[in-house]
Structure formats: structure tokens, C-alpha cells
CSV table of C-alpha atoms in Angstrom, one decimal:
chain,number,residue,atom,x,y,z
A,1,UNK,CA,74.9,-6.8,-47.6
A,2,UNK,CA,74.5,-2.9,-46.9
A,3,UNK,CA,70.6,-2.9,-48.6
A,4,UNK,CA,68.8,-3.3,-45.4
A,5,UNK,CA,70.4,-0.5,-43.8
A,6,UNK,CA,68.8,1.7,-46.8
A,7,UNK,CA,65.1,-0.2,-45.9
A,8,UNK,CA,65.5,0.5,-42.2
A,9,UNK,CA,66.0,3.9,-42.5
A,10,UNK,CA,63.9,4.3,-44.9
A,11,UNK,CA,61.5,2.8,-42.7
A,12,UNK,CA,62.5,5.0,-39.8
A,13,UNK,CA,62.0,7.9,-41.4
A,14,UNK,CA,57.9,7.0,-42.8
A,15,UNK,CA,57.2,6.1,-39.0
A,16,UNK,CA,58.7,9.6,-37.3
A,17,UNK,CA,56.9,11.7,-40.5
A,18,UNK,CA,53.7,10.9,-39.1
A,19,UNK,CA,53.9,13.4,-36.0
A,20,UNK,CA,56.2,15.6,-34.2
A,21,UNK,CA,57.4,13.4,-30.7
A,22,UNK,CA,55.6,16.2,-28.5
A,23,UNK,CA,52.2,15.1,-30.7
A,24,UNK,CA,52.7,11.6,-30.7
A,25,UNK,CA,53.0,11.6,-26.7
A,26,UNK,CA,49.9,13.8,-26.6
A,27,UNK,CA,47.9,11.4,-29.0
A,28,UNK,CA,49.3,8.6,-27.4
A,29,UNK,CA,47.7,10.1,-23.4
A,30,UNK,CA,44.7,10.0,-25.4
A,31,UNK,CA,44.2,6.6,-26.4
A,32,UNK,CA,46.1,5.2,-22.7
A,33,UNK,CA,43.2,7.3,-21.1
A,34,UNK,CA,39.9,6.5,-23.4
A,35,UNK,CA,41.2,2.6,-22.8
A,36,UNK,CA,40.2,3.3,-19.4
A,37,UNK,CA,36.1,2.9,-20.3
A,38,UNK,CA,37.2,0.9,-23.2
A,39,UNK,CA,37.8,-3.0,-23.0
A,40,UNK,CA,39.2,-3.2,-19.2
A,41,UNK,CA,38.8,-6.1,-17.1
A,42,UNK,CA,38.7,-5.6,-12.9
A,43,UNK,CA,42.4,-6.7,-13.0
A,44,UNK,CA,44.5,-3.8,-11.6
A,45,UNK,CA,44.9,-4.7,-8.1
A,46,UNK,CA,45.3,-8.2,-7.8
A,47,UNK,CA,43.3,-8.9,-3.8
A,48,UNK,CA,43.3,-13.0,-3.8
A,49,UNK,CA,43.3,-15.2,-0.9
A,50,UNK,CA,44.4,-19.0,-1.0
A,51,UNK,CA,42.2,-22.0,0.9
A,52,UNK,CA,42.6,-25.2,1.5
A,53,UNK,CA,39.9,-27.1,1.9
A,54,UNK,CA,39.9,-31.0,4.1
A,55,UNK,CA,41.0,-32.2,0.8
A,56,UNK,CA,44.2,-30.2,0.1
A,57,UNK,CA,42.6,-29.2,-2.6
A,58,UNK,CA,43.5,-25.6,-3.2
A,59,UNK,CA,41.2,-22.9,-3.8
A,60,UNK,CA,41.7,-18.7,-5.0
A,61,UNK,CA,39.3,-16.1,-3.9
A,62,UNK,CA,38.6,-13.1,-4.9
A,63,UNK,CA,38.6,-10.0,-2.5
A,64,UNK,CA,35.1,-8.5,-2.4
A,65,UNK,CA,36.4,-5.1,-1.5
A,66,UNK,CA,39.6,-3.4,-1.8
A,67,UNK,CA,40.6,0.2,-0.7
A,68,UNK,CA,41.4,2.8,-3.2
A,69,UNK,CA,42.9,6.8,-1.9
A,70,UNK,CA,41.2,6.0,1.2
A,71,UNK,CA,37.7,4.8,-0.5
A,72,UNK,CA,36.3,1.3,0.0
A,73,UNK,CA,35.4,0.1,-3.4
A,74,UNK,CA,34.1,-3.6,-4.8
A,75,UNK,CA,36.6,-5.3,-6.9
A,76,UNK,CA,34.4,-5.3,-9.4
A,77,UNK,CA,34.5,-1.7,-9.8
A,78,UNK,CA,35.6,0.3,-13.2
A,79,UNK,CA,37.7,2.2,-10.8
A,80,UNK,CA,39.5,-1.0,-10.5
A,81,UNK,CA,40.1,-1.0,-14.1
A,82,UNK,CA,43.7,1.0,-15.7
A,83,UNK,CA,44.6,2.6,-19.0
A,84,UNK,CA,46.4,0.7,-21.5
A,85,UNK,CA,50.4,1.2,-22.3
A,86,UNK,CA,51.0,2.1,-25.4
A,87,UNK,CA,54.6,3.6,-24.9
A,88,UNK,CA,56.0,0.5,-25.3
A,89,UNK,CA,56.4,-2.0,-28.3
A,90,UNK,CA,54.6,-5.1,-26.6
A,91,UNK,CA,53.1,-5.6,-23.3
A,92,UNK,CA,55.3,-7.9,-21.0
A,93,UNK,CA,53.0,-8.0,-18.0
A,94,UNK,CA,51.7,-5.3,-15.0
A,95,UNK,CA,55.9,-5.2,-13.6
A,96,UNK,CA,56.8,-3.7,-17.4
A,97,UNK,CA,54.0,-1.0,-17.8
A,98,UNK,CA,55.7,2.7,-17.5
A,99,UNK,CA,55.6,5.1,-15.2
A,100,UNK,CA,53.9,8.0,-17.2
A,101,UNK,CA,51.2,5.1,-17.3
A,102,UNK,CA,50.4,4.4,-14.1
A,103,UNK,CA,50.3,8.4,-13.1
A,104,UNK,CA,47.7,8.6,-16.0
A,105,UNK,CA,45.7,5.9,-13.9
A,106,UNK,CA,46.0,8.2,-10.7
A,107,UNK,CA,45.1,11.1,-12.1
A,108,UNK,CA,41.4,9.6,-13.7
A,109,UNK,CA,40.6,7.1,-10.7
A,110,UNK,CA,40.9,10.5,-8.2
A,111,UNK,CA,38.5,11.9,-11.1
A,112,UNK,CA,36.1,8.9,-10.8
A,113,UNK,CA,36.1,9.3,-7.1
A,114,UNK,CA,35.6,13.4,-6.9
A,115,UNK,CA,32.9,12.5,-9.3
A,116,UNK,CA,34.5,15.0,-12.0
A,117,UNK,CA,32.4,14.2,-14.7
A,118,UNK,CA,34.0,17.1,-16.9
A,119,UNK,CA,37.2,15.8,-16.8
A,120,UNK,CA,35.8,11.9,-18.3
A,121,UNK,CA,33.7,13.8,-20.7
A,122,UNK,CA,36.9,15.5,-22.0
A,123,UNK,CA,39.1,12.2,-22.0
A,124,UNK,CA,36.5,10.5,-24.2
A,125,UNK,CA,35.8,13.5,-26.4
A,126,UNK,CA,39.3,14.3,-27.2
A,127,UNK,CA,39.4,10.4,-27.8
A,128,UNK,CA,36.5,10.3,-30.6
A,129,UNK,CA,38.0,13.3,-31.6
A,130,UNK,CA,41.6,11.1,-32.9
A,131,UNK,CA,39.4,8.2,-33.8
A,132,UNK,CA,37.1,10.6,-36.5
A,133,UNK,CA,40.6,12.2,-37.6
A,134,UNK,CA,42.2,8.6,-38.0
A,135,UNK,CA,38.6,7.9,-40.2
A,136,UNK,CA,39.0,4.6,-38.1
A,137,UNK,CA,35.0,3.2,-37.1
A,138,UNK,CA,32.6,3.5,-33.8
A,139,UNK,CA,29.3,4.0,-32.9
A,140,UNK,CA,29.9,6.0,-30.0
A,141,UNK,CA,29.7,9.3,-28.8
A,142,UNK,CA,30.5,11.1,-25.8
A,143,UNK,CA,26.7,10.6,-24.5
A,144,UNK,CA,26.1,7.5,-25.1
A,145,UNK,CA,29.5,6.1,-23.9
A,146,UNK,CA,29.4,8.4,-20.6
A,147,UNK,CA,26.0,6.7,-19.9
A,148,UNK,CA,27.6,3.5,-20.4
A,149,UNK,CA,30.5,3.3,-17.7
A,150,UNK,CA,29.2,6.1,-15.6
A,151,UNK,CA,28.2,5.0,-12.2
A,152,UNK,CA,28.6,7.2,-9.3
A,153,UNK,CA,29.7,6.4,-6.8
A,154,UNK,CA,30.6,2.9,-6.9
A,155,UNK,CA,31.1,2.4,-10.6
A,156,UNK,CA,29.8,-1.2,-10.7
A,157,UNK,CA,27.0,-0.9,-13.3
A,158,UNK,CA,28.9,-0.1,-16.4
A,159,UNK,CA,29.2,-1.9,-19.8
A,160,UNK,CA,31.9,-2.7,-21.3
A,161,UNK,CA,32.8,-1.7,-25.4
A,162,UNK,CA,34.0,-3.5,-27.8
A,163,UNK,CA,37.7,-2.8,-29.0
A,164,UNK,CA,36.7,-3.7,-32.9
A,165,UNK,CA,34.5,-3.6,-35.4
A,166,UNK,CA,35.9,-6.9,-36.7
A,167,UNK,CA,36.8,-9.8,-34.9
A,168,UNK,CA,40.0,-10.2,-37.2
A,169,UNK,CA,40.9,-6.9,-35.3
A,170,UNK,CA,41.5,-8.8,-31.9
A,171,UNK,CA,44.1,-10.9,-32.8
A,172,UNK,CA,47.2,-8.5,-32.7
A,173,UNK,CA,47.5,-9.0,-28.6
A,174,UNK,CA,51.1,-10.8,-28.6
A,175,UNK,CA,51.1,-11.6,-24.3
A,176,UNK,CA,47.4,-10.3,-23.4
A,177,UNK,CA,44.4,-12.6,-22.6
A,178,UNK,CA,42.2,-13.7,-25.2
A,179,UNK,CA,39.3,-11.5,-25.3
A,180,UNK,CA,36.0,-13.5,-24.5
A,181,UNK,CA,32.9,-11.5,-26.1
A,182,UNK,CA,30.5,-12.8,-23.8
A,183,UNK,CA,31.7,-9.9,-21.5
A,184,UNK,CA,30.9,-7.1,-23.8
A,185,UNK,CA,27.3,-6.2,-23.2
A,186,UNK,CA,26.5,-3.4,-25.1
A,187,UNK,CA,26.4,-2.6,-28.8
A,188,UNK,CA,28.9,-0.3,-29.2
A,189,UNK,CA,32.6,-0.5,-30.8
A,190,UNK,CA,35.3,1.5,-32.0
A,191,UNK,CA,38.6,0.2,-33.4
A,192,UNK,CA,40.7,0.7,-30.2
A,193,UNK,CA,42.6,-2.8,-30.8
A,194,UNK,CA,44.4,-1.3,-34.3
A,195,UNK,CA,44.7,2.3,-32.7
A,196,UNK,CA,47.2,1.0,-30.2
A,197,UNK,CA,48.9,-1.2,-32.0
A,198,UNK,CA,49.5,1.4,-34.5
A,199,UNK,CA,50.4,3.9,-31.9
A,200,UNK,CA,53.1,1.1,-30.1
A,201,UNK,CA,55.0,0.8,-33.7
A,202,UNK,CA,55.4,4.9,-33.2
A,203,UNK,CA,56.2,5.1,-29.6
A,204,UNK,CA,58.6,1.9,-30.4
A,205,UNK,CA,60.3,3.9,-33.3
A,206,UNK,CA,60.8,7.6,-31.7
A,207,UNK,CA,62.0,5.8,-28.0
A,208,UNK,CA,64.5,3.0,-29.5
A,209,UNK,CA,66.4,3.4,-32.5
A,210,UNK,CA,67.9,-0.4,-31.5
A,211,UNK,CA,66.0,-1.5,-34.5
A,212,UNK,CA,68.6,0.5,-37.5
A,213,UNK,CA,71.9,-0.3,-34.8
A,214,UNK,CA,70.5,-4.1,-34.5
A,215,UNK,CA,70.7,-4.3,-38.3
A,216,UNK,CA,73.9,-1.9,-38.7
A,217,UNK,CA,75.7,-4.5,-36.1
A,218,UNK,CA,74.3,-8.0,-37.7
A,219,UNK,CA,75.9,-6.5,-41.1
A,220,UNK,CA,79.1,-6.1,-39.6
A,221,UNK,CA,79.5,-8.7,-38.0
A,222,UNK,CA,78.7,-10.8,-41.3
A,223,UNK,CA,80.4,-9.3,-43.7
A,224,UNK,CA,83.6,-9.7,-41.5
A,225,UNK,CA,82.7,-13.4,-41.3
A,226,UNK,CA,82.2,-14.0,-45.3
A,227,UNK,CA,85.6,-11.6,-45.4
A,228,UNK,CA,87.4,-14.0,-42.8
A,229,UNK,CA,86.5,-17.1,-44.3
A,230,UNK,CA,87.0,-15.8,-48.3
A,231,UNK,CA,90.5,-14.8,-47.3
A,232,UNK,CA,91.7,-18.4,-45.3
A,233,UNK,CA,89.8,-19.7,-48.3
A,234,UNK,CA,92.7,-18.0,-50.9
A,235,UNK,CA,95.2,-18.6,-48.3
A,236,UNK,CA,95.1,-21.9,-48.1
A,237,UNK,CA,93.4,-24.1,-50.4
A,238,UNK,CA,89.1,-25.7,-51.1
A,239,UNK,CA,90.5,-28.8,-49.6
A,240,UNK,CA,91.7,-27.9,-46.6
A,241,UNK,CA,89.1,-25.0,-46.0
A,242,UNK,CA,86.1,-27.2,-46.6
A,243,UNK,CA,87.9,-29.9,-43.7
A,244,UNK,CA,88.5,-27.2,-41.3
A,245,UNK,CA,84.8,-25.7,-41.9
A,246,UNK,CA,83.5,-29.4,-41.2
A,247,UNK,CA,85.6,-30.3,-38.4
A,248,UNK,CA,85.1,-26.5,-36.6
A,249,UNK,CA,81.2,-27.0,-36.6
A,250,UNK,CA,81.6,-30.8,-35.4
A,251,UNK,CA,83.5,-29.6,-32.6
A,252,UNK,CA,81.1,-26.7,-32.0
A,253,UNK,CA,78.6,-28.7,-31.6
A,254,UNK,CA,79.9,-31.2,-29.3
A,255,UNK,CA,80.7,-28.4,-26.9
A,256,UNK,CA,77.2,-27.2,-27.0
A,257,UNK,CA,76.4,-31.0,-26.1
A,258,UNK,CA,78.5,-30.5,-23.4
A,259,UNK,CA,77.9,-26.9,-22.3
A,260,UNK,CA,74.2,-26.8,-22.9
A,261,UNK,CA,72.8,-29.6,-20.0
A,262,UNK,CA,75.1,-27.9,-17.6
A,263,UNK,CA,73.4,-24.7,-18.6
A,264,UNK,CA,77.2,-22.9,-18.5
A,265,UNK,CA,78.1,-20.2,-21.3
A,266,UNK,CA,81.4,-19.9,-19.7
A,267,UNK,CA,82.3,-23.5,-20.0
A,268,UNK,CA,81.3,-23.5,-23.9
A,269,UNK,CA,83.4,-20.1,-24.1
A,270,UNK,CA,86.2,-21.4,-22.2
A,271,UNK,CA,86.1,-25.1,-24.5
A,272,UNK,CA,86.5,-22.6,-27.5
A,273,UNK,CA,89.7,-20.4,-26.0
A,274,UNK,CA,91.0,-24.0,-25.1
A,275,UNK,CA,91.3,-25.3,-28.9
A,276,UNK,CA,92.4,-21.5,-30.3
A,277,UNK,CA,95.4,-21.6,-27.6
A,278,UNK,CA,96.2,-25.6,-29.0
A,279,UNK,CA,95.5,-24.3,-32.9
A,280,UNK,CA,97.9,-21.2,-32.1
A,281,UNK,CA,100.4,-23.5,-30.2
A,282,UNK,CA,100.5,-25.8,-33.0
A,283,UNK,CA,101.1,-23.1,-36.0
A,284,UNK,CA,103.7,-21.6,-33.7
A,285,UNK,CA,105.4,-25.0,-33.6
A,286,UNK,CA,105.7,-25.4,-37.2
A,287,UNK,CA,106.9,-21.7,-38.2
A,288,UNK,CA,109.4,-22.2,-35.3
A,289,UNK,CA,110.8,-25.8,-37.8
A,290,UNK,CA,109.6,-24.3,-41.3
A,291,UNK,CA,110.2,-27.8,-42.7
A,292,UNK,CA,106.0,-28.3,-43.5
A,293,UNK,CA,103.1,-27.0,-43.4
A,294,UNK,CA,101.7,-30.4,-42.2
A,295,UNK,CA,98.2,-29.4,-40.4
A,296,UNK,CA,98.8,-25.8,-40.1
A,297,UNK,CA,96.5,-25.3,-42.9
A,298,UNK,CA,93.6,-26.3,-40.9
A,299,UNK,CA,95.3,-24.6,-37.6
A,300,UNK,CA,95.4,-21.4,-39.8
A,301,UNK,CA,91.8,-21.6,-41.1
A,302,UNK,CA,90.6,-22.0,-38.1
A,303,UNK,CA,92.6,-18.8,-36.4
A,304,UNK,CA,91.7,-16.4,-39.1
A,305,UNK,CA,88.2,-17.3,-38.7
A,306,UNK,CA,88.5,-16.9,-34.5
A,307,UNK,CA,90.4,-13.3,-35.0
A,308,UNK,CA,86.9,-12.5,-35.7
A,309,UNK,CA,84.9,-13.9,-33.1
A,310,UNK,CA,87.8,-13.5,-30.6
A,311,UNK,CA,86.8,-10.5,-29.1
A,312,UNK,CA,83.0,-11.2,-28.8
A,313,UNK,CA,83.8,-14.7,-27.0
A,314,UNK,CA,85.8,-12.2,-24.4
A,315,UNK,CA,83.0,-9.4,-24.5
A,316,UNK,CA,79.7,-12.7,-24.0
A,317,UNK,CA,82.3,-13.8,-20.9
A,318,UNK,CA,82.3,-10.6,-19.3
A,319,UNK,CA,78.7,-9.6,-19.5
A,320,UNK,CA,77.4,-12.8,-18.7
A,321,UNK,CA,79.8,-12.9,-15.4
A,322,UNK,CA,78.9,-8.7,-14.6
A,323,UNK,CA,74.9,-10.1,-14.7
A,324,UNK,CA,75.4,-12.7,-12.8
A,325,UNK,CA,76.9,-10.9,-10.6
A,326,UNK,CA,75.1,-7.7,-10.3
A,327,UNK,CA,71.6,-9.6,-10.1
A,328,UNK,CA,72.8,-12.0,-7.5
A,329,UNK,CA,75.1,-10.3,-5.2
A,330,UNK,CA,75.6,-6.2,-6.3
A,331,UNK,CA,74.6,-3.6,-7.6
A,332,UNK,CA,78.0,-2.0,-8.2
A,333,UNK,CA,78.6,-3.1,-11.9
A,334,UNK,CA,75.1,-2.3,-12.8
A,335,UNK,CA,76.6,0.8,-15.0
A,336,UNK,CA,78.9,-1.5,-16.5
A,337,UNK,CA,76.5,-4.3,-17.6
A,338,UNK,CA,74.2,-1.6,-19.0
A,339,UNK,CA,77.1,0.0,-20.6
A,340,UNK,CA,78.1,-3.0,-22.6
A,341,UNK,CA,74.4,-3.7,-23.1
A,342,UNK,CA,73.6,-0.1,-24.5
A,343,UNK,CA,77.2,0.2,-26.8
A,344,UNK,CA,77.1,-3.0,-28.6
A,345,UNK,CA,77.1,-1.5,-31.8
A,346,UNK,CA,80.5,0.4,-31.3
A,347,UNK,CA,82.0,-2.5,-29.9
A,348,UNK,CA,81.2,-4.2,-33.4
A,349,UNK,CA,83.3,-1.1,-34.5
A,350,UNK,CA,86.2,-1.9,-32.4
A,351,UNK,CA,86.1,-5.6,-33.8
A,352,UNK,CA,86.4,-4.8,-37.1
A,353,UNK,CA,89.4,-2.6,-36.0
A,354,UNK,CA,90.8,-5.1,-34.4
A,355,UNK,CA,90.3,-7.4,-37.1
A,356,UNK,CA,92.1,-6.0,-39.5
A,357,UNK,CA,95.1,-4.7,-37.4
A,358,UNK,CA,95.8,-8.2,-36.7
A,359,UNK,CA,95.3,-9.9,-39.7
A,360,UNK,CA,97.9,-6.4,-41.1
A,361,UNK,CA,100.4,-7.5,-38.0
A,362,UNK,CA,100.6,-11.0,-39.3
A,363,UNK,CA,101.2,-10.4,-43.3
A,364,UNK,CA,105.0,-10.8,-42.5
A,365,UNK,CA,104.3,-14.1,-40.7
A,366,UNK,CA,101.5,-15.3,-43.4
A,367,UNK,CA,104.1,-14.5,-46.3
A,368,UNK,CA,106.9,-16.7,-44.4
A,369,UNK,CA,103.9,-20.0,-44.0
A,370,UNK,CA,103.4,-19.7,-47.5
A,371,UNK,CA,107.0,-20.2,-48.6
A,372,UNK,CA,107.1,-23.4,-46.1
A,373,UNK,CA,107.0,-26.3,-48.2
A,374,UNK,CA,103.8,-28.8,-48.1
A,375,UNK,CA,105.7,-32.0,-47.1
């Protein structure tokens, strides 16, 4: 099970060779900037209103105006416009872009407004600069793009470019709008769309190394389950296993039945910690007698295979209860919920731990079952 640890980090370590992290945040200012004058639709300050007309029927208007560092400006203006986050894997919507982001938008809308035409001509420049270096396609240069977005003051007669040179390069976007071509105007392109994806895989890489841990986790976790269930399997018998395997996802799935319409992770958690304290009851019954095994071979199945999944059942409880509660009444376990959130993968750790101290613990007891006769 180990190879895919081997292909992640081998993985890992293709995307950081690329560039340094202090270049990769430079390169990646760049093309945040340059998207700017790029492909941007008027949609950084949503200004709508909501009528009603004698119908009911509802209608959503536009603002005309809206006021930017003091200066009236029509909605339609490019100073209305944004740069694009790519310091993030995917784009989740205007509430997820970063901060570094939106102080990039600051800094070149004051520009636009002090009508600081050297500081554009350096953002695009420095842009075409890492597109040529990339070898990555556009007609444009710094002359004949400035001329195209460059309205002072008001920024309304501008055209937009086109953020391919093929239109199989537009369909990367996971959450953003479709991109309708009628709006691009001019005849110039450059391959903006693949640039950012590109630079999003990096940013991704060198800011979350989830991706390895994620991997790392699901590993352990399933090799302790194929160990669990190859170990009842010798300790018992096919028979028996295969029943207990049957009858444990029967009754898994019932409680789902159950748990899912009432939307309630506790009550599918607390329906499994109800039939491991009967399972554990019932094998403690019979060593207590030691005159059969009767059904304690399914009991005993069914507990070595809960050892490992014990402790998660308890860890799912407890984080679902500390979000709960910290999004609907404090904020005091915030630091907690994020703690169990961020340190999954040494939890996995501690279960394996855990595992194996237990199933060490009960040898003595295991070796007494197995000398109890079968009827």
C-alpha cells in the first residue's frame, strides 16, 4: 500500500523545483496584477437594488455609479474590475479570495485613479515579460494593450483580451462563469487561462502539504483495516468472518437509513457504540461460563474490527459537537476544532498505537476463547 507515498512525494518535489517560494510569490503578483486588464468583468462591487413592480414580479438593477477612495465612478468602469487569486488551489467565490489579493487590487485601482501610467506600463511589461519566458502565446505588447484598457479618467472605453489562444484553454475554470466571447472586442490574446492554472497547482503545493499527509493518513488507516480483518479472519474461521462481514454492513446500513433523514452524525455514531457495548457484553458473558463459544465468534469479529475504528467514532463525535458549537454559540473551542482539523494525521498515529496495545492487552484473553470448546 506504501507506493503512493513514493508518487506523492515524488510529485511534491517536481512542483517546488520549479522556483524558489520567494519567486513563485513574485511571479505569482505578476499574473494576479496583469489579470487586472486581462479578462475581468465589472463584478467587484456588487451595487444592486431589488423592485417590485404591480405584478410582484421581482426585478435587479444595477447601480449606475458607485464610489471608489472618494471618486464617483460608473459601474461599468475597469476600475471596477479586480486581479485574479491565484494563491489558492480553486476559486470558491469573492468571501475566499486572500488578503494579499485584495491589497494588490488597492494598490493598482489608487494607480488608475492618480492616473500613474508608469506604474500599469510596468505591471503589464513585467507580465509579457513571464509570458515570453514561459514561451506561452499573445499578440500583445505593452503599447498596444495600454491603448486598449487605458481610459483616463473614467476607464469606461476599454477592451477586453482574450485569456486563450484556444478555446479548449477556457475550460479549466472549476466554480467561475462561463466565459461568453461576444464580450471580447479586440483581437488580441495571450494564454492567461493555463498561466494561472499552472501557477494555482504551485501556490497549492508550497502553501499545503495536506495533499502527501491526506495520502500518508488514508494508508494507515487501510492497512490497519486489511490487518484487523486478516487477523479475526485467522482467529476465527471463513464461515463465521464472511457472516459477521455481511451482517456488520447490513446493520451499517440500516443505521445510515435511520441517521441520514434525521440528518444526525451523532445518532449513527451513538447506534454503532450501542451494538460494540452489546458485542462486548455478550463475549464477556461467555468467557465468564467458558462452556462455548456459541456466537462469540461473530461478537469477536466484529470487536477486533471496531478496536480500529473505535477511536475515530470518538474523535468524528467530538469534532462534529466542538463545530457545532463553536459556529453556533462560541468562539471558545475554535483552537480546539482547528487543532483536531489541522493534526489528523498524528491522530492516525495514535490509533495505530492504540490498536496494537489493545489487541497485545487481550492475547491472554484471545488464547483462553480459543481453548473454549465450539458446543
Amino acid at each position: 500500500f506504501i507506493y503512493p507515498i513514493s508518487y506523492s512525494l515524488g510529485k511534491e518535489f517536481k512542483l517546488n523545483s520549479y522556483y524558489s517560494k520567494e519567486e513563485l510569490l513574485t511571479k505569482s503578483i505578476i499574473i494576479s496584477n496583469a489579470a487586472f486588464f486581462i479578462n475581468n468583468p465589472n463584478y467587484n462591487t456588487d451595487c444592486t437594488t431589488t423592485e417590485f413592480d404591480s405584478d410582484g414580479k421581482q426585478h435587479v438593477k444595477f447601480c449606475d455609479s458607485i464610489e471608489v477612495f472618494g471618486k464617483k465612478i460608473k459601474y461599468s468602469s475597469l476600475i471596477n474590475s479586480r486581479t485574479e487569486d491565484v494563491f489558492q488551489k480553486y476559486n470558491y467565490g469573492e468571501a475566499y479570495r486572500t488578503t494579499l489579493t485584495d491589497s494588490l487590487d488597492t494598490v493598482i485601482k489608487i494607480a488608475l485613479i492618480n492616473n500613474d501610467k508608469v506604474k500599469i506600463k510596468k505591471i503589464m511589461s513585467d507580465y509579457l515579460r513571464l509570458v515570453s519566458e514561459l514561451k506561452l502565446k499573445t499578440n500583445l505588447t505593452v503599447t498596444n494593450w495600454f491603448k486598449l484598457v487605458y481610459d483616463y479618467p473614467n476607464f469606461v472605453n476599454y477592451q477586453l483580451v482574450k485569456p486563450y489562444f484556444k478555446l479548449s484553454e477556457m475550460s479549466f475554470r472549476n466554480n467561475y462563469e462561463e466565459i461568453d466571447t461576444t464580450n471580447y472586442n479586440s483581437k488580441f490574446y495571450v494564454q492567461h487561462n493555463l498561466l494561472v492554472q499552472n501557477f494555482r497547482k504551485l501556490n497549492y503545493d508550497f502553501v499545503s502539504k495536506n495533499d502527501f499527509y491526506d495520502i500518508l493518513t488514508a494508508i494507515i488507516f487501510l492497512t490497519s483495516i486489511i490487518s484487523s480483518l486478516i487477523f479475526s479472519y485467522r482467529l476465527t474461521n471463513l464461515k463465521s468472518w464472511m457472516t459477521t462481514f455481511i451482517v456488520t454492513g447490513l446493520l451499517e446500513i440500516l443505521f445510515l437509513m435511520i441517521a441520514v433523514p434525521l440528518n444526525s452524525l451523532n445518532l449513527f455514531l451513538g447506534l454503532n457504540g450501542l451494538l460494540l457495548i452489546i458485542n462486548l457484553l455478550h463475549f464477556s458473558f461467555i468467557m465468564k461460563k467458558k462452556k462455548q463459544k456459541g456466537l462469540t465468534k461473530y461478537s469477536l469479529n466484529y470487536f477486533i474490527w471496531s478496536i480500529v475504528v473505535f477511536l475515530p467514532l470518538i474523535y468524528a463525535f467530538c469534532y462534529n459537537q466542538l463545530h457545532i458549537y463553536s459556529m453556533n454559540i462560541s468562539d471558545e473551542f475554535d483552537s480546539i476544532f482547528y487543532f483536531m482539523e489541522d493534526n489528523f494525521f498524528e491522530f492516525s498515529i495514535i490509533n495505530v498505537i492504540f490498536l496494537m496495545t489493545t489487541i497485545l492487552v487481550l492475547t491472554k484473553t484471545l488464547y483462553n476463547w480459543k481453548g473454549i470448546p465450539e458446543e
